[in-house]
Structures are given as structure tokens and as C-alpha cells.
Coordinates of N, CA and C in Angstrom, one line a residue:
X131 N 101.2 -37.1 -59.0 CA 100.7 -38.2 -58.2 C 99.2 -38.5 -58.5
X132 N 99.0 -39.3 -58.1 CA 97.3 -39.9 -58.5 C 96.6 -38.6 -57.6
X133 N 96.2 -38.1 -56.2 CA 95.4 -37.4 -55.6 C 95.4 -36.3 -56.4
X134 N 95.9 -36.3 -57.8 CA 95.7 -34.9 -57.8 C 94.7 -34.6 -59.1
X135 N 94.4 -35.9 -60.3 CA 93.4 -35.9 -60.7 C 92.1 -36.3 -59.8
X136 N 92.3 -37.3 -59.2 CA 90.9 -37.3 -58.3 C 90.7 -35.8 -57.8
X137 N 91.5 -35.2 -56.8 CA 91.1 -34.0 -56.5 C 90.4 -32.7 -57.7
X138 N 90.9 -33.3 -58.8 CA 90.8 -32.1 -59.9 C 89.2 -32.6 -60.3
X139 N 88.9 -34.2 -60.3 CA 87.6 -34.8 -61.0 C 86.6 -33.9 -60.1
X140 N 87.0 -33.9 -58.0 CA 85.9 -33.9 -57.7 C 85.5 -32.8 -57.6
X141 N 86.7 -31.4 -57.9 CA 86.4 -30.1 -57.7 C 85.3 -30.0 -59.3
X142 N 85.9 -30.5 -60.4 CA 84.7 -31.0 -61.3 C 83.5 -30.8 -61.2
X143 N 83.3 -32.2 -60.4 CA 81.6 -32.7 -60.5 C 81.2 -32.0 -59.4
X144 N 81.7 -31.3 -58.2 CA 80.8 -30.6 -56.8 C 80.2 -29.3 -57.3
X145 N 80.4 -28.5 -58.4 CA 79.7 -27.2 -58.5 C 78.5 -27.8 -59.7
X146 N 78.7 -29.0 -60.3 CA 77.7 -29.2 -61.5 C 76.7 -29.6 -60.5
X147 N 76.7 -30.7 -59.8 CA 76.0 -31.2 -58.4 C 74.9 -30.3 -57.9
X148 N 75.9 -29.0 -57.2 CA 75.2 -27.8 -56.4 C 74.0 -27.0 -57.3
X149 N 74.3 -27.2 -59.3 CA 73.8 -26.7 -60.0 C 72.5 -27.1 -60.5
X150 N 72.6 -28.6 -59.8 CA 71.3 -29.0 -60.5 C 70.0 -29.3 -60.0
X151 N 69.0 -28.3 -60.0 CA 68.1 -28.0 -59.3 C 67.4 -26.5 -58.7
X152 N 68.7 -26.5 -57.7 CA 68.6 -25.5 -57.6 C 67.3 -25.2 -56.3
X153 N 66.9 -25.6 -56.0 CA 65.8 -25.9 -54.4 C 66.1 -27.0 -53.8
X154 N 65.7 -26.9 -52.9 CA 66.0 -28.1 -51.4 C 64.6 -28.5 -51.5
X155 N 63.5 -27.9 -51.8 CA 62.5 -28.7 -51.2 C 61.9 -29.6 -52.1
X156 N 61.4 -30.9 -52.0 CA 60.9 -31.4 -53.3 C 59.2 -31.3 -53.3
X157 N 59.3 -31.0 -54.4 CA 57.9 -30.9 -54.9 C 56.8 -32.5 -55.0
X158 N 55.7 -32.0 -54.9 CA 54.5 -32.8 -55.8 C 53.7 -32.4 -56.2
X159 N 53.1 -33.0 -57.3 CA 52.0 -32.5 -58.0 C 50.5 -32.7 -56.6
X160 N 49.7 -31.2 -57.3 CA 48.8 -32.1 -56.3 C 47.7 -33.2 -56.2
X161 N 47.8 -34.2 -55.1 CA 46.5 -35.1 -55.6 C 45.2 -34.5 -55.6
X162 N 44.6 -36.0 -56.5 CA 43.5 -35.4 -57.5 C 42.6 -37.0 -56.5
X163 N 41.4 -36.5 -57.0 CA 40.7 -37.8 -56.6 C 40.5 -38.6 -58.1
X164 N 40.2 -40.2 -57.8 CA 40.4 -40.9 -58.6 C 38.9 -40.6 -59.3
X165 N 38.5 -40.5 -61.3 CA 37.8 -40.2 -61.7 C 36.7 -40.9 -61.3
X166 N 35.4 -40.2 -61.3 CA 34.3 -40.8 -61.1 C 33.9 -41.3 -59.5
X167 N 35.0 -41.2 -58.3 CA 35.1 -40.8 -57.4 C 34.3 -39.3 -56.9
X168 N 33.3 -39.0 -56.2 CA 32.6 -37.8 -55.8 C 32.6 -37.6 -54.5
X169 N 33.3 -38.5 -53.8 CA 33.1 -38.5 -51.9 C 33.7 -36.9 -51.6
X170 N 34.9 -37.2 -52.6 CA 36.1 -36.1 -52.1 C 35.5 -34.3 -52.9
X171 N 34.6 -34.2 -53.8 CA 34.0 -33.6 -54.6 C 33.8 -32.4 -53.8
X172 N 34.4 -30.7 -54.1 CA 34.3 -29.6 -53.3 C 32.9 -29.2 -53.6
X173 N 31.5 -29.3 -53.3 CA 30.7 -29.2 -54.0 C 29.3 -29.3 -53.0
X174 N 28.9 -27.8 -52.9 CA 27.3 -27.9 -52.2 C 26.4 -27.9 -53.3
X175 N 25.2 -28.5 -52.7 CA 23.8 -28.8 -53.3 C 22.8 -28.3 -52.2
X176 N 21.9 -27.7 -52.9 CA 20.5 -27.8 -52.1 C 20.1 -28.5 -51.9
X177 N 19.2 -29.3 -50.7 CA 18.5 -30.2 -50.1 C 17.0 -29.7 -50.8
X178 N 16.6 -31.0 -50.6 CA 15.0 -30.7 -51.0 C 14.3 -30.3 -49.7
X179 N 14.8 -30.1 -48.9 CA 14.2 -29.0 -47.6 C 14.9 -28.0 -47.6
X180 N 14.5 -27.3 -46.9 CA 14.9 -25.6 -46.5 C 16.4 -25.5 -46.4
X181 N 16.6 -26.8 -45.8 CA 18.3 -26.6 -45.5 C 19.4 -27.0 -46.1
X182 N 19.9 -25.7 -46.9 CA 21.6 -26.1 -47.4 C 22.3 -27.7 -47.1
X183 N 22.8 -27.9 -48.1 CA 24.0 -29.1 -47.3 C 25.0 -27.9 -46.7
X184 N 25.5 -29.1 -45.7 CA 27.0 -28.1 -45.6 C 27.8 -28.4 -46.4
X185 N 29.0 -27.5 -45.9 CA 29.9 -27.5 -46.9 C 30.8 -28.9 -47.1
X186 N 31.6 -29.2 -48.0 CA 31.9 -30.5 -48.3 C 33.3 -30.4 -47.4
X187 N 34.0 -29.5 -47.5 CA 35.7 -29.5 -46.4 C 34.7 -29.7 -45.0
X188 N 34.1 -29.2 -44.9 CA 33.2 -29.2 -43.2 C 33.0 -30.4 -42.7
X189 N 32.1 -31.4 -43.8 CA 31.5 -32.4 -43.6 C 32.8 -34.3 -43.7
X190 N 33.8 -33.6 -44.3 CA 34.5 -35.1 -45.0 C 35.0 -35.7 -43.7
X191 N 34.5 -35.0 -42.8 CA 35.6 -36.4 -41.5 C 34.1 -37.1 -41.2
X192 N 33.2 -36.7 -41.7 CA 31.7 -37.8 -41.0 C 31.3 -38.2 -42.4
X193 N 31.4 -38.1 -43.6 CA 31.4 -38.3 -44.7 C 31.9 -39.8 -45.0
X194 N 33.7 -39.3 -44.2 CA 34.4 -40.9 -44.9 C 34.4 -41.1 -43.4
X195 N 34.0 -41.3 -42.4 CA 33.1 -42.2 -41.3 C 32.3 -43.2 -42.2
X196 N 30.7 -42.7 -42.6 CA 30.4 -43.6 -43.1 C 30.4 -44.2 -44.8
X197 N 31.2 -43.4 -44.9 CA 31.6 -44.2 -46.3 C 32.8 -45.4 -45.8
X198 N 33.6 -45.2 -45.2 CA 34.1 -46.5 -45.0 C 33.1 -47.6 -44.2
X199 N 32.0 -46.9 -43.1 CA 31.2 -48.1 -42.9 C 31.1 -49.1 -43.9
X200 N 29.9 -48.3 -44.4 CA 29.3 -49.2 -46.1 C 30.6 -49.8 -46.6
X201 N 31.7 -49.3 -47.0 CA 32.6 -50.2 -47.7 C 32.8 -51.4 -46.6
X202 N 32.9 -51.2 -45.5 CA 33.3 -52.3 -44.6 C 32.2 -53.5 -44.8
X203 N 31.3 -53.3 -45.0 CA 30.0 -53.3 -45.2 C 29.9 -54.2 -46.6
X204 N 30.4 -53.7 -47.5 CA 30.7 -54.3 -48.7 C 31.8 -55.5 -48.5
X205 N 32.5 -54.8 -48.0 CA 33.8 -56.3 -47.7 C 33.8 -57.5 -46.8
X206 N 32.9 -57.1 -45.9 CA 32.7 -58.1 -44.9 C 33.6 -58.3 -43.6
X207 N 34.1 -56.5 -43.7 CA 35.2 -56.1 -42.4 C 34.3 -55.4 -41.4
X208 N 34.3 -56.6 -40.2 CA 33.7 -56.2 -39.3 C 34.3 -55.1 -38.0
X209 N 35.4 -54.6 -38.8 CA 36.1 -53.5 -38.0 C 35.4 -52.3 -38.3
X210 N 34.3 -52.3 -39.7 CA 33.1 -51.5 -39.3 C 32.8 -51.0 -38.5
X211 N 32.8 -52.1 -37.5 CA 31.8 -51.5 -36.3 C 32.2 -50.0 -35.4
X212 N 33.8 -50.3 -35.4 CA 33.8 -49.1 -35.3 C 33.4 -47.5 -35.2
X213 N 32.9 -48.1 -36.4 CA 32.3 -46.6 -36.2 C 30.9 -46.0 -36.4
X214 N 30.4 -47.3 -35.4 CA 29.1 -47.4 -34.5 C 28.9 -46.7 -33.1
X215 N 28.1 -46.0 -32.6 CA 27.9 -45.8 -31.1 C 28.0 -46.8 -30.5
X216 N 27.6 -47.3 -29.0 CA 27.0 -48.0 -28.4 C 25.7 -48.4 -28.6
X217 N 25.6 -46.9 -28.5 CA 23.7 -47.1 -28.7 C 23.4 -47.4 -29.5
X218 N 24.1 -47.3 -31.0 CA 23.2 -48.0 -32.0 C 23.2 -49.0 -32.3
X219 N 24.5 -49.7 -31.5 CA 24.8 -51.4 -31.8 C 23.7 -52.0 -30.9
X220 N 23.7 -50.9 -29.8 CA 22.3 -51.7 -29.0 C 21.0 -51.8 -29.5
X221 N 20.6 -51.0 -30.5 CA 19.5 -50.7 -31.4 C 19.3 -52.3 -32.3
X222 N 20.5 -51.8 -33.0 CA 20.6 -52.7 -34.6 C 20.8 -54.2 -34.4
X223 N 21.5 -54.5 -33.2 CA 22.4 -56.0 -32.8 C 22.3 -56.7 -31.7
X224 N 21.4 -55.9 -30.5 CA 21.1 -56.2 -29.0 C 22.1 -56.3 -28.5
X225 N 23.2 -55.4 -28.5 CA 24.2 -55.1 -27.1 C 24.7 -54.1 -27.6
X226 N 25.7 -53.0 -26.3 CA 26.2 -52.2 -26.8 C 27.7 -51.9 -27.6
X227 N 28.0 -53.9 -27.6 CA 29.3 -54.0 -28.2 C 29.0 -55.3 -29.2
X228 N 28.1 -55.5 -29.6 CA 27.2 -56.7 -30.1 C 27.5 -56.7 -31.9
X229 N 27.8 -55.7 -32.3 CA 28.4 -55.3 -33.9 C 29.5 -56.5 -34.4
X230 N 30.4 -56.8 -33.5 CA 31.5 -58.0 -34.0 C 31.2 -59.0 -34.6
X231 N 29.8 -59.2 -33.3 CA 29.3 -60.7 -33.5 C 28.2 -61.1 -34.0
X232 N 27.3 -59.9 -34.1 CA 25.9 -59.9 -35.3 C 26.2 -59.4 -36.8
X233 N 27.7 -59.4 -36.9 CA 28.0 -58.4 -38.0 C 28.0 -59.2 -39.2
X234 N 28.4 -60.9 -39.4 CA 28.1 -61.8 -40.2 C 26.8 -61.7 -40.6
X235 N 25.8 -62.3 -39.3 CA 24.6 -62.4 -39.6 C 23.8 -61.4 -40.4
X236 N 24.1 -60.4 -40.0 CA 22.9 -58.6 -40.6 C 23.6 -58.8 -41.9
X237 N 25.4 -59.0 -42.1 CA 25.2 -58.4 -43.7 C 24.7 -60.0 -44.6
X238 N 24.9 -61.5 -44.0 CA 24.3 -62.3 -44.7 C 22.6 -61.9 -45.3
X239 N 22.1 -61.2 -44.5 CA 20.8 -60.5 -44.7 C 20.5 -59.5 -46.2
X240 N 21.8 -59.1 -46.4 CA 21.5 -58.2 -48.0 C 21.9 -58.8 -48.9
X241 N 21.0 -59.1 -50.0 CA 21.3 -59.2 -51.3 C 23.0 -59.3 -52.1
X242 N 23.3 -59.7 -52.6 CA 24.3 -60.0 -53.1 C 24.2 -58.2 -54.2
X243 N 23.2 -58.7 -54.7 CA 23.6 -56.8 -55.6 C 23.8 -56.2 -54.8
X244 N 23.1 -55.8 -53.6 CA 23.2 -54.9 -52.5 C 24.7 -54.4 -52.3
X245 N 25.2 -56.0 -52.0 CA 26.3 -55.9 -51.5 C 27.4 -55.1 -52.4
X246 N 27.3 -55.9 -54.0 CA 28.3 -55.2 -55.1 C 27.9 -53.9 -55.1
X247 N 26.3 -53.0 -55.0 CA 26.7 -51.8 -54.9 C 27.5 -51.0 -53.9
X248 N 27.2 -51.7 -53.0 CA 28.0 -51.1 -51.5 C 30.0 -50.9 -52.1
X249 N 30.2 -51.7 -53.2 CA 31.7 -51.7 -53.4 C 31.5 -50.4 -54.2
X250 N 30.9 -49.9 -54.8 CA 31.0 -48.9 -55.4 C 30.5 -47.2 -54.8
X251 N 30.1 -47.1 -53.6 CA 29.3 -46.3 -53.0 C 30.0 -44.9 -52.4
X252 N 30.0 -43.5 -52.8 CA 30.2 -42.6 -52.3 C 29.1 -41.8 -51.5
X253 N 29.5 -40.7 -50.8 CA 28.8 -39.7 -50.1 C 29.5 -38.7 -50.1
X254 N 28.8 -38.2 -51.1 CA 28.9 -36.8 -51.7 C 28.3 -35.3 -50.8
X255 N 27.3 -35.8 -49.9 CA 26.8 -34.7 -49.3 C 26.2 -35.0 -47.9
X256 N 26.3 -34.2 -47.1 CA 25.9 -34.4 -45.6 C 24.5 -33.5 -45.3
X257 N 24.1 -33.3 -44.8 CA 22.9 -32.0 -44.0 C 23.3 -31.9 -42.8
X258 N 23.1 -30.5 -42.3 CA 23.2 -30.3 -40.6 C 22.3 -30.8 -39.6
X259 N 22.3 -31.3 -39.0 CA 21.4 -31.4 -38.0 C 21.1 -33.3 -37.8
X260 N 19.6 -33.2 -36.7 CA 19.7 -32.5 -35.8 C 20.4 -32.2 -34.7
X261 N 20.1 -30.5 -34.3 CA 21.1 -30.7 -33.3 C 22.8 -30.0 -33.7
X262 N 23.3 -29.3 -33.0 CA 25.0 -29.4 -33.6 C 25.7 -29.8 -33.5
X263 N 27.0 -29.9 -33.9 CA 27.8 -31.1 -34.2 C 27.1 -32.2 -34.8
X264 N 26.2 -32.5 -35.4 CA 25.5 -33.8 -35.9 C 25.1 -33.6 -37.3
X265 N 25.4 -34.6 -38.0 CA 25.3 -34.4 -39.7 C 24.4 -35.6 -39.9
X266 N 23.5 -35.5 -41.2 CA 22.9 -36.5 -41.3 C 22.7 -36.6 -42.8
X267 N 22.8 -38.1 -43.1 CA 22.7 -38.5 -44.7 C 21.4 -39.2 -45.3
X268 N 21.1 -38.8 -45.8 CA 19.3 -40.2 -45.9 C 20.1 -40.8 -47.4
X269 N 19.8 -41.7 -47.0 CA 20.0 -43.0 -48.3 C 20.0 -42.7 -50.0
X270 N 19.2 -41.9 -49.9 CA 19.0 -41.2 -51.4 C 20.0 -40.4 -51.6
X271 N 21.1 -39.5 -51.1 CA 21.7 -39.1 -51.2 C 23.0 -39.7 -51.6
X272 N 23.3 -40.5 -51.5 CA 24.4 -41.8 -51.6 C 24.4 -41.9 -53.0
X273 N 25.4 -41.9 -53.4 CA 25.9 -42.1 -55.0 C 26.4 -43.2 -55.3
X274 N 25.8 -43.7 -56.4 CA 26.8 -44.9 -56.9 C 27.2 -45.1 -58.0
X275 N 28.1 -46.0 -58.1 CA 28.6 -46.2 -59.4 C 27.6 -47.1 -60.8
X276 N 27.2 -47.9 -60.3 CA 26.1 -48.6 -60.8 C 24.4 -48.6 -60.1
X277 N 23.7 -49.9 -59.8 CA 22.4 -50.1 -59.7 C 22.6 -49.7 -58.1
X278 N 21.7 -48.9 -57.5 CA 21.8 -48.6 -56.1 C 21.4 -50.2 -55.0
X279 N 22.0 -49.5 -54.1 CA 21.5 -50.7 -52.8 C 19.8 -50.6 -52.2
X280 N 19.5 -51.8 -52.3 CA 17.5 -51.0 -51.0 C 17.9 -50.9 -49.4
X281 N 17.9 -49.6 -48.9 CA 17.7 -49.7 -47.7 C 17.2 -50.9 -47.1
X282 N 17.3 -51.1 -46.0 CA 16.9 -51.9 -45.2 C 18.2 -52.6 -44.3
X283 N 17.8 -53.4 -43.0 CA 18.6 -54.2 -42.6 C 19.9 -53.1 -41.9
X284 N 21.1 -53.5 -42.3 CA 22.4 -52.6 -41.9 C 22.5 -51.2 -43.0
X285 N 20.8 -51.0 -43.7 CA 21.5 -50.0 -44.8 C 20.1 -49.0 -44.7
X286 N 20.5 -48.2 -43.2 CA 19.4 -47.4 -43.2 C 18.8 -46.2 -44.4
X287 N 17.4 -45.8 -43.8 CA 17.2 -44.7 -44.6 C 18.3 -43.3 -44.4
X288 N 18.0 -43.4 -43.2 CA 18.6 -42.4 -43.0 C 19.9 -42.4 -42.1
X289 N 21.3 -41.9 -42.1 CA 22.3 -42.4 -40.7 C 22.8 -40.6 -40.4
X290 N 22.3 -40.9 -39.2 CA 23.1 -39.5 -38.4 C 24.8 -39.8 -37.6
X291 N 25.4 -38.9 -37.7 CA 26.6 -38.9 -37.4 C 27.5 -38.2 -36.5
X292 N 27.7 -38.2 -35.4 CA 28.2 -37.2 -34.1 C 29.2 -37.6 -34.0
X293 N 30.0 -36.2 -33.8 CA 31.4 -36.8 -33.4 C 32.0 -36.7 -31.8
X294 N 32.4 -38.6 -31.9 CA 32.1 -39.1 -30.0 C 33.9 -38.9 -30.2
X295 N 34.5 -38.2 -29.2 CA 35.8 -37.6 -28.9 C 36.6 -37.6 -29.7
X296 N 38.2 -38.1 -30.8 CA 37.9 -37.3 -32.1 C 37.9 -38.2 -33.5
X297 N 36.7 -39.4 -33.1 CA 36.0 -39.5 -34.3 C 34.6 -39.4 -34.4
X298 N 34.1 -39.4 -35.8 CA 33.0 -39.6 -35.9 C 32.2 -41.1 -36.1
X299 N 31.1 -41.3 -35.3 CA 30.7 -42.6 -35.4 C 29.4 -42.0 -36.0
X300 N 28.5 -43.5 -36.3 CA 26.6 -43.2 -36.7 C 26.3 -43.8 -35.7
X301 N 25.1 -42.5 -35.4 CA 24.0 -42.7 -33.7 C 23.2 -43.1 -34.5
X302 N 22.5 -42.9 -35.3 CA 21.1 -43.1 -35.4 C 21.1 -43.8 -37.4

């Protein structure tokens, strides 16, 4: 009868099946960061002050805080704001929710190079302080791929970074 080659095909092909591999779990290789990319970079440096950077696994959740600012920054996504305090939007924008709506205006204020560097911009290293829980980056530290941005405006010297319940925003 016919059931009995099908039955013969599938006793066949079910042990070659069970043979091939040989693990259940699947693998991946592991990711890499994209070349010339340094945000993600496992890598301390000495500070030109007394104090160590910290460590780079320590530092990456306030790191890519404001590295996506700046890119937001670059793009002209005012969902930046985000990850502003209150208080610094009250500083930078005059209100404590004022970032949405001064957020055109301040980045019409930078330079067009400014801006293309901002597309290219990593943060490679943090400092401690001041204070704990608080990291801080001064502007010179900021890597880029090309001609840097000039402070000023939405692109301070320096941006401190506290983490307000569980993200990190820039106070200062």
C-alpha cells in the first residue's frame, strides 16, 4: 500500500533531522561596536586632574544619556529634551518644561558645522563627581569624527549628569 513508503521516507528523514546540529540553543556571534565608533570603547584614561575617569561599563547609562542628547541635537529631535532636568530647562529655556518649545530656537543658534559635527559625536569618558551618583563630561572630552563643535549655546563646556529615578538626565 502507499502508507508504507511514506512511513519508510519519514522514519528516513526523522533521525538525519535530530542529527543535524546537535544543540537547541542558537548561537551569536558577539556584537562589536561599529569601527571608529569609541562611545562603547572598554577604556579608562587619566583626567588632567587628580581624578581617574571612571570606569566605562560604570559610566555608559549617563554616557549614552548625553550622547543621544547631542545627536538629538544634531537632528533636530526635540525628544532631546528628555533628558534634561527641570532645572536645567529652567536655566537654558526659562521654564521647567520650556525645552519643546525653545528647542527650534537655541539649536537655530549653532552653526551649521556645529551641527554636522554634532552627527558625528561620541563620549568616550565620564569623571566622578560632583557629589555621588553624579558624572560629569567637559566638552573637550567629546570625540569626534571630524572638525569639533564650539561650545556655546545648547553645547555646554561642561554637562553634569544625575541619575533622576531610572534614567539619567543633564543638571548642569
Amino acid at each position: 500500500m502507499r502508507v508504507r513508503p511514506l512511513l519508510a521516507a519519514v522514519l528516513v528523514v526523522l533521525p538525519l533531522l535530530g542529527a543535524c546540529g546537535g544543540q537547541d540553543e542558537v548561537t551569536m556571534p558577539p556584537l562589536t561596536p561599529e569601527p571608529g565608533d569609541s562611545q562603547f570603547a572598554d577604556t579608562t584614561t587619566t583626567a588632567t586632574t587628580a581624578t581617574a575617569a571612571a570606569s566605562a561599563k560604570e559610566t555608559l547609562p549617563a554616557r549614552m544619556a548625553l550622547y543621544k542628547y547631542l545627536r538629538g541635537i544634531a537632528v533636530g529631535n526635540a525628544k532631546a529634551c528628555a533628558y534634561l532636568t527641570a532645572a536645567y530647562q529652567q536655566r537654558v529655556f526659562g521654564g521647567p518644561a520650556a525645552c519643546r518649545t525653545g528647542f527650534a530656537r537655541a539649536r537655530a543658534k549653532l552653526r551649521p558645522e556645529d551641527l554636522a559635527a554634532l552627527r558625528g559625536v561620541t563620549v568616550p569618558v565620564c569623571q566622578p563627581g560632583p557629589g555621588d551618583g553624579v558624572y560629569t563630561v567637559r566638552f573637550a572630552d567629546l570625540a569626534w569624527k571630524g572638525a569639533p563643535a564650539r561650545p556655546g549655546g545648547l553645547l555646554k563646556t561642561t554637562f553634569t549628569l544625575r541619575k533622576t529615578g531610572p534614567y539619567w538626565q543633564i543638571t548642569t
